Amino acid sequence: MQPLNPAFAEEVKASFAQQSIMKLIGARLSLAEPGVIEITLPFRTDLTQQNGYLHAGVVTTIADSACGYAAYSLMPAGSAVLSVEFKVNLLRPAQAETFVARAEVIKTGRTLIVVRADVFGIAANGDKELVATMQGTMICLRNRE
Amino acid sequence: MQPLNPAFAEEVKASFAQQSIMKLIGARLSLAEPGVIEITLPFRTDLTQQNGYLHAGVVTTIADSACGYAAYSLMPAGSAVLSVEFKVNLLRPAQAETFVARAEVIKTGRTLIVVRADVFGIAANGDKELVATMQGTMICLRNRE
Amino acid sequence: MQPLNPAFAEEVKASFAQQSIMKLIGARLSLAEPGVIEITLPFRTDLTQQNGYLHAGVVTTIADSACGYAAYSLMPAGSAVLSVEFKVNLLRPAQAETFVARAEVIKTGRTLIVVRADVFGIAANGDKELVATMQGTMICLRNRE
Amino acid sequence: MQPLNPAFAEEVKASFAQQSIMKLIGARLSLAEPGVIEITLPFRTDLTQQNGYLHAGVVTTIADSACGYAAYSLMPAGSAVLSVEFKVNLLRPAQAETFVARAEVIKTGRTLIVVRADVFGIAANGDKELVATMQGTMICLRNRE
């Protein structure tokens, strides 16, 4: 996909750096291409639910930011992005050494952008399995920044 | 709704206490009735997205735990609960002093329980507005604890 | 809720009359109030899935139209409505003499409107049970008609 | 994916033939492979919403059946399938000569199967565009047939 904003990668990085929740949970932006974003999160025991798995809300947090920035990477300069809605299917217990949320834009529009994100758990030996998948809608607010 | 497990309130509290993510974000269980759960989260700047609003993933975190425990409160003793899927509509920027996720069971079943959660933002003067709503499915795993 | 278009009820009726799928399945508009719409569908064996229940897609058809018109009833004159997305939980087998989809607007906005619909099955003796629930987003296209 | 039931293709066809709604709307099963199902629907004016596009509920009807049979194709002999929930994003006005819903299983489980379906509009000249995408959950009921 062709970015409308040549500075999209810098702007994604700058905006990500302002998401203080990412610092709290220890997530980092690991890929920023036009329409494709990856966020990486090492497992930590203070991010878990009652069974010691990564909490579904934390899985959602990285998937949602990945979706938001995948949409944002295709927006014109001066836009802002907000999440409209998302749906998440939790496919397996989120047990892994590291998690990667990879979002890809399915459909761009002037106002709404539909995005999908897969969240993978990656084991110490490199084995990778899909733990959750998100389908969501982002909105482009123009001339807001 | 009639709880099948007379000790449901204690078990919800005990399980909630094991969700270490709740400690990290500063959320507490504020209501535990049969089929109805509330979780309260004071706003903190380290929970925000790029505009300073509570991140949608954090909104989802408290909504999902509220849904899970609303389902769990109606399960027989010895059950465990996991989230199958949820969908969240973000209705307004999550700007408030405190947030409350209130979940109510819509439909119980032997295996699957459908739950809805509303997340309200509460201002310093007590004004309350709906910031997000979740519709999700929880699964009951029997004889797992 | 206050309608912006005093002729909303006539316009909902006129638009509903143009949905030829409603004629095909035998559905009728049974309530049109500001932000609240009901559509009634008598059971027919040619609307069923493999077990003889109303097909989930037909349940969705009446829920989606109810949501769309609930949103439309609150839009300014000259607007058009389209569905952005919806999520449906199927709660019970859709077996009944008549089905009623009742939609209510949860949140209006200039562009996006969030709506919920419950679909009830109504037995010959008047007993009513919830068979499905939808949470969806509608979009307002201005100056399109 | 490996089917557990060697007769899966015949059973999918037999069950599809019992979905009387498919006859009413003119849909046919056009592909049945393990974990992958396609349903084809020629456009008809009596399937439309107020603008003359295929109604979102009809789009959902073929997507849901495709998802259900994709899940069913991987179930053991003697199982039955029901839809638990689905979420649909409507990406473009559903205007085309023919529509094809293609479903693929994302994750199988003993009880729950997660499936995705894309619905394409195909023009007279063969041009194909994605009009909607579904992410849903199906349930396997054992020893029911």
Short mmCIF file of N, CA and C in Angstrom, two decimals, chain C residues 15 18-22 24-25 44-51 53 55-58 60-61 64-65 69 81-90 93, chain D residues 15 18-22 24-25 44-51 53 55-58 60-61 64-65 69 81-90 93:
data_model
loop_
_atom_site.label_atom_id
_atom_site.label_comp_id
_atom_site.label_asym_id
_atom_site.label_seq_id
_atom_site.Cartn_x
_atom_site.Cartn_y
_atom_site.Cartn_z
N SER C 15 -38.26 4.13 3.46
CA SER C 15 -37.01 3.42 3.18
C SER C 15 -37.19 1.91 3.40
N GLN C 18 -38.60 0.10 0.64
CA GLN C 18 -37.69 -0.13 -0.50
C GLN C 18 -36.73 -1.30 -0.27
N GLN C 19 -36.72 -1.87 0.94
CA GLN C 19 -35.84 -3.02 1.20
C GLN C 19 -36.55 -4.27 0.71
N SER C 20 -36.26 -4.66 -0.52
CA SER C 20 -37.05 -5.76 -1.10
C SER C 20 -36.82 -7.07 -0.37
N ILE C 21 -35.68 -7.24 0.29
CA ILE C 21 -35.45 -8.47 1.06
C ILE C 21 -36.51 -8.63 2.15
N MET C 22 -37.02 -7.54 2.69
CA MET C 22 -38.03 -7.61 3.76
C MET C 22 -39.33 -8.25 3.24
N LEU C 24 -39.39 -10.34 0.66
CA LEU C 24 -39.08 -11.74 0.37
C LEU C 24 -39.23 -12.62 1.61
N ILE C 25 -38.74 -12.12 2.76
CA ILE C 25 -38.79 -12.97 3.97
C ILE C 25 -40.08 -12.76 4.77
N ARG C 44 -41.18 -18.97 9.03
CA ARG C 44 -41.56 -19.70 7.80
C ARG C 44 -40.51 -20.78 7.57
N THR C 45 -40.94 -21.93 7.09
CA THR C 45 -39.98 -23.04 6.93
C THR C 45 -38.96 -22.77 5.83
N ASP C 46 -39.24 -21.83 4.94
CA ASP C 46 -38.24 -21.55 3.90
C ASP C 46 -37.19 -20.53 4.34
N LEU C 47 -37.15 -20.24 5.64
CA LEU C 47 -36.15 -19.31 6.18
C LEU C 47 -35.17 -20.03 7.10
N THR C 48 -35.14 -21.35 7.02
CA THR C 48 -34.46 -22.12 8.07
C THR C 48 -33.09 -22.67 7.65
N GLN C 49 -32.36 -23.06 8.69
CA GLN C 49 -31.09 -23.78 8.49
C GLN C 49 -31.37 -25.30 8.57
N GLN C 50 -30.34 -26.09 8.70
CA GLN C 50 -30.49 -27.54 8.57
C GLN C 50 -31.30 -28.22 9.68
N ASN C 51 -31.45 -27.58 10.84
CA ASN C 51 -32.23 -28.18 11.93
C ASN C 51 -33.66 -27.66 11.99
N TYR C 53 -34.39 -24.45 12.44
CA TYR C 53 -34.42 -23.16 13.15
C TYR C 53 -34.28 -22.04 12.13
N HIS C 55 -32.56 -19.34 10.25
CA HIS C 55 -31.12 -19.23 9.96
C HIS C 55 -30.56 -17.97 10.65
N ALA C 56 -29.34 -18.08 11.20
CA ALA C 56 -28.70 -16.95 11.87
C ALA C 56 -28.60 -15.73 10.96
N GLY C 57 -28.50 -15.98 9.66
CA GLY C 57 -28.44 -14.86 8.71
C GLY C 57 -29.76 -14.12 8.61
N VAL C 58 -30.85 -14.81 8.80
CA VAL C 58 -32.17 -14.16 8.77
C VAL C 58 -32.40 -13.40 10.07
N THR C 60 -30.06 -12.08 11.69
CA THR C 60 -29.20 -10.91 11.49
C THR C 60 -29.85 -9.89 10.56
N THR C 61 -30.54 -10.37 9.54
CA THR C 61 -31.18 -9.48 8.57
C THR C 61 -32.16 -8.53 9.26
N ASP C 64 -30.20 -6.22 11.77
CA ASP C 64 -29.42 -5.17 11.09
C ASP C 64 -30.33 -4.06 10.57
N SER C 65 -31.46 -4.43 9.96
CA SER C 65 -32.37 -3.37 9.49
C SER C 65 -32.94 -2.57 10.66
N TYR C 69 -32.35 1.46 10.95
CA TYR C 69 -33.42 2.45 11.02
C TYR C 69 -33.48 3.15 12.38
N VAL C 81 -28.15 6.05 5.50
CA VAL C 81 -27.53 5.21 6.52
C VAL C 81 -26.96 3.96 5.87
N LEU C 82 -25.80 3.54 6.34
CA LEU C 82 -25.22 2.25 5.93
C LEU C 82 -24.67 1.56 7.18
N SER C 83 -24.64 0.23 7.14
CA SER C 83 -24.04 -0.53 8.24
C SER C 83 -22.53 -0.55 8.08
N VAL C 84 -21.83 -0.26 9.14
CA VAL C 84 -20.36 -0.33 9.15
C VAL C 84 -19.92 -1.74 9.59
N GLU C 85 -20.50 -2.20 10.68
CA GLU C 85 -20.14 -3.50 11.23
C GLU C 85 -21.16 -3.88 12.27
N PHE C 86 -21.25 -5.18 12.53
CA PHE C 86 -22.08 -5.64 13.64
C PHE C 86 -21.54 -6.96 14.14
N LYS C 87 -21.88 -7.24 15.40
CA LYS C 87 -21.52 -8.49 16.03
C LYS C 87 -22.78 -9.07 16.63
N VAL C 88 -22.96 -10.37 16.39
CA VAL C 88 -24.17 -11.05 16.84
C VAL C 88 -23.79 -12.23 17.71
N ASN C 89 -24.39 -12.35 18.88
CA ASN C 89 -24.30 -13.58 19.68
C ASN C 89 -25.63 -14.31 19.54
N LEU C 90 -25.55 -15.56 19.13
CA LEU C 90 -26.73 -16.42 19.00
C LEU C 90 -26.88 -17.14 20.34
N PRO C 93 -31.42 -21.66 20.10
CA PRO C 93 -31.96 -22.00 18.78
C PRO C 93 -33.17 -21.11 18.47
N SER D 15 -26.23 -31.56 4.35
CA SER D 15 -26.73 -30.59 5.32
C SER D 15 -27.07 -29.28 4.61
N GLN D 18 -30.36 -29.12 3.17
CA GLN D 18 -31.47 -28.97 4.12
C GLN D 18 -31.66 -27.52 4.57
N GLN D 19 -30.75 -26.63 4.20
CA GLN D 19 -30.91 -25.21 4.59
C GLN D 19 -31.85 -24.55 3.60
N SER D 20 -33.13 -24.54 3.93
CA SER D 20 -34.09 -24.08 2.92
C SER D 20 -33.90 -22.59 2.57
N ILE D 21 -33.31 -21.82 3.47
CA ILE D 21 -33.04 -20.42 3.15
C ILE D 21 -32.12 -20.29 1.93
N MET D 22 -31.23 -21.25 1.74
CA MET D 22 -30.30 -21.19 0.60
C MET D 22 -31.07 -21.30 -0.72
N LEU D 24 -34.23 -20.37 -1.07
CA LEU D 24 -35.01 -19.13 -1.20
C LEU D 24 -34.18 -18.00 -1.82
N ILE D 25 -32.92 -17.88 -1.40
CA ILE D 25 -32.11 -16.77 -1.92
C ILE D 25 -31.33 -17.16 -3.18
N ARG D 44 -29.70 -10.76 -6.96
CA ARG D 44 -31.10 -10.69 -7.36
C ARG D 44 -31.70 -9.44 -6.71
N THR D 45 -32.58 -8.75 -7.42
CA THR D 45 -33.11 -7.49 -6.89
C THR D 45 -34.01 -7.70 -5.66
N ASP D 46 -34.49 -8.93 -5.47
CA ASP D 46 -35.33 -9.15 -4.27
C ASP D 46 -34.51 -9.49 -3.02
N LEU D 47 -33.20 -9.31 -3.11
CA LEU D 47 -32.32 -9.56 -1.95
C LEU D 47 -31.70 -8.26 -1.43
N THR D 48 -32.26 -7.13 -1.84
CA THR D 48 -31.56 -5.86 -1.63
C THR D 48 -32.12 -5.02 -0.47
N GLN D 49 -31.28 -4.06 -0.07
CA GLN D 49 -31.70 -3.04 0.90
C GLN D 49 -32.17 -1.80 0.10
N GLN D 50 -32.33 -0.69 0.78
CA GLN D 50 -32.99 0.47 0.18
C GLN D 50 -32.24 1.13 -0.98
N ASN D 51 -30.92 0.89 -1.10
CA ASN D 51 -30.16 1.49 -2.21
C ASN D 51 -29.95 0.53 -3.37
N TYR D 53 -28.37 -2.37 -3.04
CA TYR D 53 -27.23 -3.26 -2.76
C TYR D 53 -27.75 -4.53 -2.09
N HIS D 55 -28.44 -6.85 0.71
CA HIS D 55 -28.62 -6.52 2.13
C HIS D 55 -27.50 -7.16 2.96
N ALA D 56 -27.01 -6.43 3.96
CA ALA D 56 -25.95 -6.95 4.83
C ALA D 56 -26.35 -8.27 5.48
N GLY D 57 -27.62 -8.46 5.71
CA GLY D 57 -28.09 -9.72 6.30
C GLY D 57 -27.96 -10.89 5.34
N VAL D 58 -28.07 -10.62 4.05
CA VAL D 58 -27.90 -11.68 3.05
C VAL D 58 -26.41 -12.00 2.89
N THR D 60 -24.35 -11.73 5.23
CA THR D 60 -24.08 -12.50 6.46
C THR D 60 -24.58 -13.93 6.33
N THR D 61 -25.73 -14.11 5.70
CA THR D 61 -26.32 -15.45 5.57
C THR D 61 -25.37 -16.40 4.85
N ASP D 64 -22.11 -16.84 7.03
CA ASP D 64 -22.33 -17.69 8.22
C ASP D 64 -22.43 -19.16 7.83
N SER D 65 -23.16 -19.47 6.76
CA SER D 65 -23.24 -20.88 6.34
C SER D 65 -21.88 -21.39 5.89
N TYR D 69 -20.08 -24.56 7.74
CA TYR D 69 -19.68 -25.80 7.05
C TYR D 69 -18.17 -25.96 7.02
N VAL D 81 -23.33 -28.82 14.05
CA VAL D 81 -22.68 -27.52 14.18
C VAL D 81 -23.73 -26.44 14.40
N LEU D 82 -23.41 -25.49 15.27
CA LEU D 82 -24.25 -24.29 15.43
C LEU D 82 -23.33 -23.08 15.51
N SER D 83 -23.85 -21.93 15.10
CA SER D 83 -23.10 -20.68 15.22
C SER D 83 -23.21 -20.15 16.64
N VAL D 84 -22.09 -19.79 17.23
CA VAL D 84 -22.08 -19.19 18.57
C VAL D 84 -22.18 -17.67 18.43
N GLU D 85 -21.35 -17.12 17.56
CA GLU D 85 -21.31 -15.67 17.38
C GLU D 85 -20.51 -15.37 16.14
N PHE D 86 -20.75 -14.19 15.57
CA PHE D 86 -19.91 -13.72 14.47
C PHE D 86 -19.92 -12.21 14.45
N LYS D 87 -18.88 -11.69 13.81
CA LYS D 87 -18.74 -10.25 13.64
C LYS D 87 -18.44 -10.00 12.18
N VAL D 88 -19.13 -9.03 11.62
CA VAL D 88 -19.01 -8.74 10.19
C VAL D 88 -18.63 -7.28 10.01
N ASN D 89 -17.60 -7.03 9.23
CA ASN D 89 -17.31 -5.66 8.77
C ASN D 89 -17.75 -5.55 7.32
N LEU D 90 -18.60 -4.57 7.05
CA LEU D 90 -19.07 -4.30 5.69
C LEU D 90 -18.10 -3.29 5.08
N PRO D 93 -20.14 -1.13 -0.61
CA PRO D 93 -21.50 -1.47 -1.02
C PRO D 93 -21.49 -2.79 -1.80
#
